[in-house]
Each structure stands twice: as C-alpha cells, then as structure tokens.
Tab-separated table of C-alpha atoms and ligand atoms in Angstrom:
chain	number	residue	atom	x	y	z
G	225	UNK	CA	93.661	81.849	91.859
G	226	UNK	CA	96.494	82.814	94.205
G	227	UNK	CA	95.949	85.720	96.593
G	228	UNK	CA	98.361	87.692	98.751
G	229	UNK	CA	96.712	89.487	101.639
G	230	UNK	CA	97.851	91.615	104.549
G	231	UNK	CA	96.113	93.792	107.073
G	232	UNK	CA	96.588	97.519	106.576
G	233	UNK	CA	99.375	97.797	109.161
G	234	UNK	CA	101.627	96.680	106.300
G	235	UNK	CA	101.333	100.282	104.949
G	236	UNK	CA	100.846	99.166	101.383
G	237	UNK	CA	97.656	99.435	99.367
G	238	UNK	CA	99.189	98.239	96.128
G	239	UNK	CA	102.065	95.909	95.362
G	240	UNK	CA	103.340	95.000	91.909
G	241	UNK	CA	101.187	91.911	92.042
G	242	UNK	CA	97.566	92.515	91.133
G	243	UNK	CA	96.442	89.651	93.377
G	244	UNK	CA	97.464	91.594	96.463
G	245	UNK	CA	94.826	92.968	98.793
G	246	UNK	CA	95.012	95.003	101.974
G	247	UNK	CA	92.366	94.454	104.658
G	248	UNK	CA	91.736	97.564	106.751
G	249	UNK	CA	91.989	98.137	110.472
G	250	UNK	CA	89.983	100.942	111.998
G	251	UNK	CA	91.158	104.067	113.843
G	252	UNK	CA	88.467	105.927	115.776
G	253	UNK	CA	87.370	108.234	118.544
G	254	UNK	CA	83.949	108.637	120.118
G	255	UNK	CA	83.198	111.196	117.403
G	256	UNK	CA	84.717	110.006	114.147
G	257	UNK	CA	86.375	107.049	112.524
G	258	UNK	CA	88.903	106.318	109.820
G	259	UNK	CA	88.928	103.088	107.860
G	260	UNK	CA	92.551	102.403	106.959
G	261	UNK	CA	91.846	101.634	103.309
G	262	UNK	CA	94.213	104.089	101.668
G	263	UNK	CA	91.755	106.979	101.772
G	264	UNK	CA	93.113	108.610	104.938
G	265	UNK	CA	94.842	111.962	104.635
G	266	UNK	CA	97.579	111.101	107.150
G	267	UNK	CA	98.704	114.624	107.887
G	268	UNK	CA	95.110	115.716	108.517
G	269	UNK	CA	94.453	112.698	110.744
G	270	UNK	CA	97.552	113.423	112.830
G	271	UNK	CA	96.607	117.098	113.209
G	272	UNK	CA	93.119	116.179	114.263
G	273	UNK	CA	94.319	113.608	116.793
G	274	UNK	CA	96.946	115.924	118.240
G	275	UNK	CA	94.271	118.552	118.916
G	276	UNK	CA	91.697	116.081	120.186
G	277	UNK	CA	91.306	115.815	123.936
G	278	UNK	CA	89.241	112.645	124.084
G	279	UNK	CA	90.399	109.067	123.742
G	280	UNK	CA	91.190	107.336	120.501
G	281	UNK	CA	91.304	103.647	119.682
G	282	UNK	CA	91.957	101.111	116.955
G	283	UNK	CA	90.351	97.840	116.100
G	284	UNK	CA	91.356	94.861	114.040
G	285	UNK	CA	89.775	93.844	110.715
G	286	UNK	CA	86.452	92.062	110.970
G	287	UNK	CA	86.218	88.368	110.157
G	288	UNK	CA	83.882	89.306	107.277
G	289	UNK	CA	86.454	91.613	105.712
G	290	UNK	CA	89.015	88.802	105.663
G	291	UNK	CA	86.530	86.398	104.114
G	292	UNK	CA	85.611	88.827	101.383
G	293	UNK	CA	89.317	89.259	100.573
G	294	UNK	CA	89.691	85.441	100.353
G	295	UNK	CA	86.691	85.095	98.030
G	296	UNK	CA	87.459	83.397	94.735
G	297	UNK	CA	90.978	82.269	95.698
G	298	UNK	CA	92.236	78.708	96.115
G	299	UNK	CA	95.738	79.471	97.380
G	300	UNK	CA	95.959	82.230	99.948
G	301	UNK	CA	98.851	83.785	101.833
G	302	UNK	CA	97.965	86.143	104.665
G	303	UNK	CA	100.432	88.227	106.659
G	304	UNK	CA	99.221	89.903	109.849
G	305	UNK	CA	100.457	92.341	112.457
G	306	UNK	CA	101.831	90.751	115.639
G	307	UNK	CA	99.419	88.667	117.694
G	308	UNK	CA	101.257	90.064	120.728
G	309	UNK	CA	99.548	93.451	120.319
G	310	UNK	CA	96.456	92.896	118.181
G	311	UNK	CA	93.526	90.565	117.628
G	312	UNK	CA	94.152	90.744	113.872
G	313	UNK	CA	95.940	87.383	113.615
G	314	UNK	CA	93.097	85.705	115.490
G	315	UNK	CA	90.397	87.237	113.351
G	316	UNK	CA	92.268	86.028	110.245
G	317	UNK	CA	92.433	82.491	111.698
G	318	UNK	CA	88.687	82.497	112.359
G	319	UNK	CA	88.078	83.692	108.800
G	320	UNK	CA	90.351	80.927	107.512
G	321	UNK	CA	88.299	78.239	109.316
G	322	UNK	CA	85.035	79.623	108.016
G	323	UNK	CA	86.361	79.914	104.462
G	324	UNK	CA	87.709	76.348	104.548
G	325	UNK	CA	84.279	75.053	105.583
G	326	UNK	CA	82.846	76.235	102.301
G	327	UNK	CA	86.066	75.804	100.230
G	328	UNK	CA	87.535	72.527	101.542
G	329	UNK	CA	90.167	72.367	98.786
G	330	UNK	CA	91.577	75.830	99.391
G	331	UNK	CA	95.012	76.263	100.900
G	332	UNK	CA	95.466	79.130	103.349
G	333	UNK	CA	98.459	80.074	105.440
G	334	UNK	CA	98.249	82.898	107.955
G	335	UNK	CA	101.641	84.238	108.990
G	336	UNK	CA	101.836	85.986	112.347
G	337	UNK	CA	104.597	88.495	111.605
G	338	UNK	CA	105.211	89.091	115.364
G	339	UNK	CA	105.971	92.500	113.938
G	340	UNK	CA	104.373	95.093	111.720
G	341	UNK	CA	104.806	97.480	108.764
G	342	UNK	CA	108.057	96.917	106.879
G	343	UNK	CA	108.558	93.340	108.073
G	344	UNK	CA	105.107	92.450	106.744
G	345	UNK	CA	105.816	94.099	103.409
G	346	UNK	CA	109.124	92.246	103.152
G	347	UNK	CA	107.418	88.928	103.940
G	348	UNK	CA	104.842	89.541	101.203
G	349	UNK	CA	107.539	90.402	98.692
G	350	UNK	CA	109.350	87.210	99.692
G	351	UNK	CA	106.194	85.125	99.206
G	352	UNK	CA	105.648	86.612	95.744
G	353	UNK	CA	109.267	86.010	94.806
G	354	UNK	CA	109.060	82.362	95.974
G	355	UNK	CA	105.873	81.821	93.974
G	356	UNK	CA	107.558	83.295	90.915
G	357	UNK	CA	110.380	80.815	91.363
G	358	UNK	CA	107.788	78.053	91.176
G	359	UNK	CA	107.772	76.798	94.767
G	360	UNK	CA	104.857	74.734	96.061
G	361	UNK	CA	102.467	76.055	98.707
G	362	UNK	CA	104.207	74.022	101.419
G	363	UNK	CA	107.657	75.240	100.375
G	364	UNK	CA	106.525	78.858	100.286
G	365	UNK	CA	105.144	78.461	103.827
G	366	UNK	CA	108.298	76.893	105.243
G	367	UNK	CA	110.638	79.360	103.560
G	368	UNK	CA	108.552	82.375	104.550
G	369	UNK	CA	108.410	81.346	108.207
G	370	UNK	CA	112.177	80.999	108.072
G	371	UNK	CA	112.503	84.412	106.382
G	372	UNK	CA	110.395	86.055	109.097
G	373	UNK	CA	112.799	84.619	111.689
G	374	UNK	CA	115.660	86.359	109.918
G	375	UNK	CA	114.115	89.803	109.450
G	376	UNK	CA	114.366	92.265	112.356
G	377	UNK	CA	112.176	95.252	113.030
G	378	UNK	CA	113.440	98.454	114.625
G	379	UNK	CA	111.626	101.688	115.289
G	380	UNK	CA	112.288	105.236	116.419
G	381	UNK	CA	109.427	107.094	118.060
G	382	UNK	CA	109.281	110.619	119.365
G	383	UNK	CA	105.941	110.083	121.082
G	384	UNK	CA	104.331	106.975	122.482
G	385	UNK	CA	101.177	108.708	123.605
G	386	UNK	CA	98.843	106.561	121.487
G	387	UNK	CA	100.639	103.317	122.261
G	388	UNK	CA	100.435	104.060	125.987
G	389	UNK	CA	96.812	105.221	125.820
G	390	UNK	CA	95.866	101.906	124.245
G	391	UNK	CA	97.905	99.775	126.620
G	392	UNK	CA	100.357	98.604	123.949
G	393	UNK	CA	103.552	99.420	125.861
G	394	UNK	CA	104.644	98.473	129.363
G	395	UNK	CA	104.227	100.967	132.221
G	396	UNK	CA	107.988	101.457	132.395
G	397	UNK	CA	108.199	102.537	128.781
G	398	UNK	CA	105.003	104.564	129.074
G	399	UNK	CA	106.502	106.606	131.906
G	400	UNK	CA	108.868	108.164	129.383
G	401	UNK	CA	105.960	109.729	127.468
G	402	UNK	CA	106.486	113.347	126.757
G	403	UNK	CA	110.161	113.744	127.520
G	404	UNK	CA	110.755	116.399	124.952
G	405	UNK	CA	113.372	115.855	122.291
G	406	UNK	CA	114.072	112.275	123.297
G	407	UNK	CA	113.398	109.486	120.862
G	408	UNK	CA	112.735	105.965	121.909
G	409	UNK	CA	114.530	103.299	119.914
G	410	UNK	CA	113.089	99.833	120.085
G	411	UNK	CA	112.551	96.494	118.440
G	412	UNK	CA	109.788	93.966	117.945
G	413	UNK	CA	110.692	91.321	120.532
G	414	UNK	CA	110.717	87.579	119.897
G	415	UNK	CA	107.166	87.311	121.182
G	416	UNK	CA	106.038	90.259	119.111
G	417	UNK	CA	105.777	92.997	121.652
G	418	UNK	CA	107.485	96.342	121.961
G	419	UNK	CA	110.899	96.319	123.542
G	420	UNK	CA	112.795	99.514	124.170
G	421	UNK	CA	116.514	99.158	123.573
G	422	UNK	CA	117.737	102.718	123.820
G	423	UNK	CA	116.943	106.415	123.940
G	424	UNK	CA	118.568	109.106	121.903
G	425	UNK	CA	118.478	112.860	121.439
G	426	UNK	CA	118.744	114.176	117.879
G	427	UNK	CA	118.946	112.456	114.490
G	428	UNK	CA	122.709	111.992	114.587
G	429	UNK	CA	122.571	110.071	117.814
G	430	UNK	CA	119.564	108.059	116.600
G	431	UNK	CA	121.399	107.015	113.442
G	432	UNK	CA	124.575	106.111	115.292
G	433	UNK	CA	122.588	103.914	117.684
G	434	UNK	CA	120.683	102.224	114.862
G	435	UNK	CA	123.850	101.514	112.880
G	436	UNK	CA	125.401	99.854	115.955
G	437	UNK	CA	122.245	97.820	116.483
G	438	UNK	CA	122.125	96.718	112.852
G	439	UNK	CA	125.634	95.392	112.978
G	440	UNK	CA	125.017	93.644	116.288
G	441	UNK	CA	122.148	91.664	114.729
G	442	UNK	CA	124.347	90.742	111.780
G	443	UNK	CA	123.183	93.130	109.057
G	444	UNK	CA	125.419	92.637	106.081
G	445	UNK	CA	124.105	94.654	103.174
G	446	UNK	CA	120.716	92.920	102.736
G	447	UNK	CA	117.360	94.469	101.995
G	448	UNK	CA	116.009	97.269	104.196
G	449	UNK	CA	112.521	98.800	104.178
G	450	UNK	CA	111.886	102.054	106.016
G	451	UNK	CA	108.433	103.477	106.522
G	452	UNK	CA	108.101	106.944	107.929
G	453	UNK	CA	105.412	109.115	109.440
G	454	UNK	CA	106.089	112.475	107.779
G	455	UNK	CA	109.795	112.117	108.404
G	456	UNK	CA	111.401	111.362	105.090
G	457	UNK	CA	114.368	113.390	106.239
G	458	UNK	CA	115.368	110.940	108.992
G	459	UNK	CA	114.634	107.970	106.701
G	460	UNK	CA	116.957	109.401	104.047
G	461	UNK	CA	119.722	110.236	106.509
G	462	UNK	CA	119.560	106.660	107.761
G	463	UNK	CA	119.626	105.313	104.206
G	464	UNK	CA	122.739	107.285	103.398
G	465	UNK	CA	124.460	106.123	106.593
G	466	UNK	CA	123.698	102.540	105.567
G	467	UNK	CA	124.927	103.134	102.006
G	468	UNK	CA	128.163	104.593	103.242
G	469	UNK	CA	128.945	101.160	104.684
G	470	UNK	CA	127.056	98.967	102.216
G	471	UNK	CA	127.137	100.716	98.878
G	472	UNK	CA	124.644	98.444	97.131
G	473	UNK	CA	122.136	97.945	99.915
G	474	UNK	CA	118.593	97.573	98.581
G	475	UNK	CA	116.740	100.243	100.594
G	476	UNK	CA	113.186	101.406	100.106
G	477	UNK	CA	111.580	104.400	101.796
G	478	UNK	CA	107.830	104.990	101.812
G	479	UNK	CA	105.110	106.639	103.877
G	480	UNK	CA	103.352	104.807	106.710
G	481	UNK	CA	99.670	104.016	106.272
G	482	UNK	CA	96.934	104.912	108.752
G	483	UNK	CA	97.508	102.319	111.449
G	484	UNK	CA	101.287	102.689	111.699
G	485	UNK	CA	100.978	106.479	111.501
G	486	UNK	CA	98.533	106.394	114.391
G	487	UNK	CA	100.821	104.323	116.611
G	488	UNK	CA	104.271	105.455	115.476
G	489	UNK	CA	102.987	109.067	115.449
G	490	UNK	CA	104.465	112.078	113.688
G	491	UNK	CA	108.213	111.750	112.988
G	492	UNK	CA	108.250	108.048	113.762
G	493	UNK	CA	110.108	105.635	111.514
G	494	UNK	CA	109.908	101.841	111.369
G	495	UNK	CA	112.649	99.782	109.787
G	496	UNK	CA	112.720	96.176	108.609
G	497	UNK	CA	116.142	94.674	107.961
G	498	UNK	CA	117.352	91.370	106.579
G	499	UNK	CA	120.042	89.775	108.677
V	809	X90	O1	94.170	95.485	116.889
V	809	X90	C1	94.420	96.704	116.870
V	809	X90	O2	93.592	97.537	117.220
V	809	X90	C2	95.785	97.157	116.401
V	809	X90	C3	96.771	97.293	117.493
V	809	X90	C4	98.171	97.596	117.048
V	809	X90	C5	99.119	97.932	118.143
V	809	X90	C6	100.536	98.251	117.853
V	809	X90	C7	100.930	98.828	116.556
V	809	X90	C8	102.336	99.344	116.513
V	809	X90	C9	102.694	100.079	115.252
V	809	X90	C10	104.790	101.033	116.408
V	809	X90	C11	106.212	100.649	116.286
V	809	X90	C12	106.542	99.234	115.949
V	809	X90	C13	106.111	98.218	116.970
V	809	X90	C14	106.640	96.819	116.858
V	809	X90	C15	105.618	95.785	117.133
V	809	X90	C16	106.080	94.498	117.715
V	809	X90	C17	103.946	100.839	115.181
C-alpha cells in the first residue's frame, strides 16, 4: 500500500486521496493541551491563548505517532515542517529507521519542506499527481525535491508574539512585536527559517508588496495556496489581485490548522506559490 503522510502543520486533515494521513503536533500550556488532530476549535483556542498570561509551547509529533501512521504501508511519502524550526523532520527520520528495521522492503522518503503549511500541501498534491502519472518511487522523490525548490512560501503576520516566545524568530524581528497596525511580511529562507522582507500597514499596502515580491521570484500564473487564520478577507483580496494579472491562476484558500494558527496568529496568512 502507498501512504502519503504529513505532520499537522500542513493544515489539512483530509485530501482527496484516502491514503493520506496527518500526524499531529501538540500545542500546550502548563494547564491545558491541544492535539492538532482536526478537533481544535481554532477561534476558541486563539481566544483562550490571547487571554492567557502564562507561557505556551508546541511540540513535534512523537516517533510512535509516525510509526503508527506508517503501519501497513510499503511505499511511504512523508512531508514535514522545516527542520530549521522544529524537531519534526528528525522524529520522522527516527521513525523511518525503526520502521525499516521491521519492514526491510519498505520504501520511505521523508521530505524536509524547509517551509510549512501551503508548501507542504502543494508538495503532497504533487506527489499524488506524480504517482497517478505512474512514476516510480525514485522518480517521485527526485521530482518532488525539485518541485520543493521551485515553490516559495510567503507570510503576513500581525503578531509574532508566539513565535518570539518560543524562540522561533531572531531578536531583531522579535523587537517589532506589538507595533500596532503593522504587518510583517516574510518568507521561508533557503535554510528554512523565518526571514522578514518587509513591513506594511493596511491590506492594500500588504497586497501591493506581495504582488511585487511574487513577480520578483518569477511567479507566472502557476498554482497558489493560501491558508488563513480567520482572515479570509485578506486571502480573497490577494486572490483577486492575483487574478487581475493572471486570469486563470489556480488559487485555493482554506483555514489554517492548529499549529499554523498558533504561530501565524489571528489574521495571519501563509501563501505557497509556484514559480
Ligand atoms: O516542533 C515544534 O514544536 C513546532 C515548531 C514550529 C515553529 C514555526 C512554525 C511557523 C508557522 C509562521 C509563518 C511561516 C513561517 C515559515 C517557516 C520557514 C507559521
């Protein structure tokens, strides 16, 4: 059996393919915890966190949870959140070694997305498409690594409180926390960490900046995936700006799951684009 697996930072609990499985990360405080398995009421979680004065944290999927997702499969494709910010990729590699000990004929590839959310979803869709076209395991691996090189991830955040609290942004970026009304625009860097590229005030300015960025990385009407944390409005405004230049662009808009909602915070959007 073939299996397609991602950690829950890919925002998707179900894909068209029934052999897809999401492996949850954990979001927690000293008092409660949320397993990011699709059961989180995002709006409630955000409210609760915004009112909470203590610290909050996340942790990567356990090795056991990866292994139980692999169970029964002989050909396995795993896409993880960036190894630059999370231990998730490593825990998947450990699970792979353990699984191969007891299933020596299995084939497993773990893709480090050096990114998150939409880029992971796009990689999974690519893998499924390549399998449908009849490619071998080795070909799917090569072509997917190449695809990941060509997809770019952008984000717009109006708070980086949780990223800063958990040491996932540099001190320089963290010093901007709380400047009201300013959004931070950034990208996943080549080594899979957060890189700020601009700041903007107001949706119009945000969209103008993004459109300039997209053309500077060579966007030419390809596929775009936009996940949003309770900000469908900005996602749709961006989609219509893109469509006004590229009429037939294939754009999907969907809500962020638990992990990305926690880090991108309310009003954040994360965008994957094919270049
Ligand atoms: O292992 C863990 O506990 C998970 C840590 C995840 C840390 C970062 C998640 C960022 C999610 C923020 C905008 C996009 C960032 C681009 C990443 C290179 C969303």
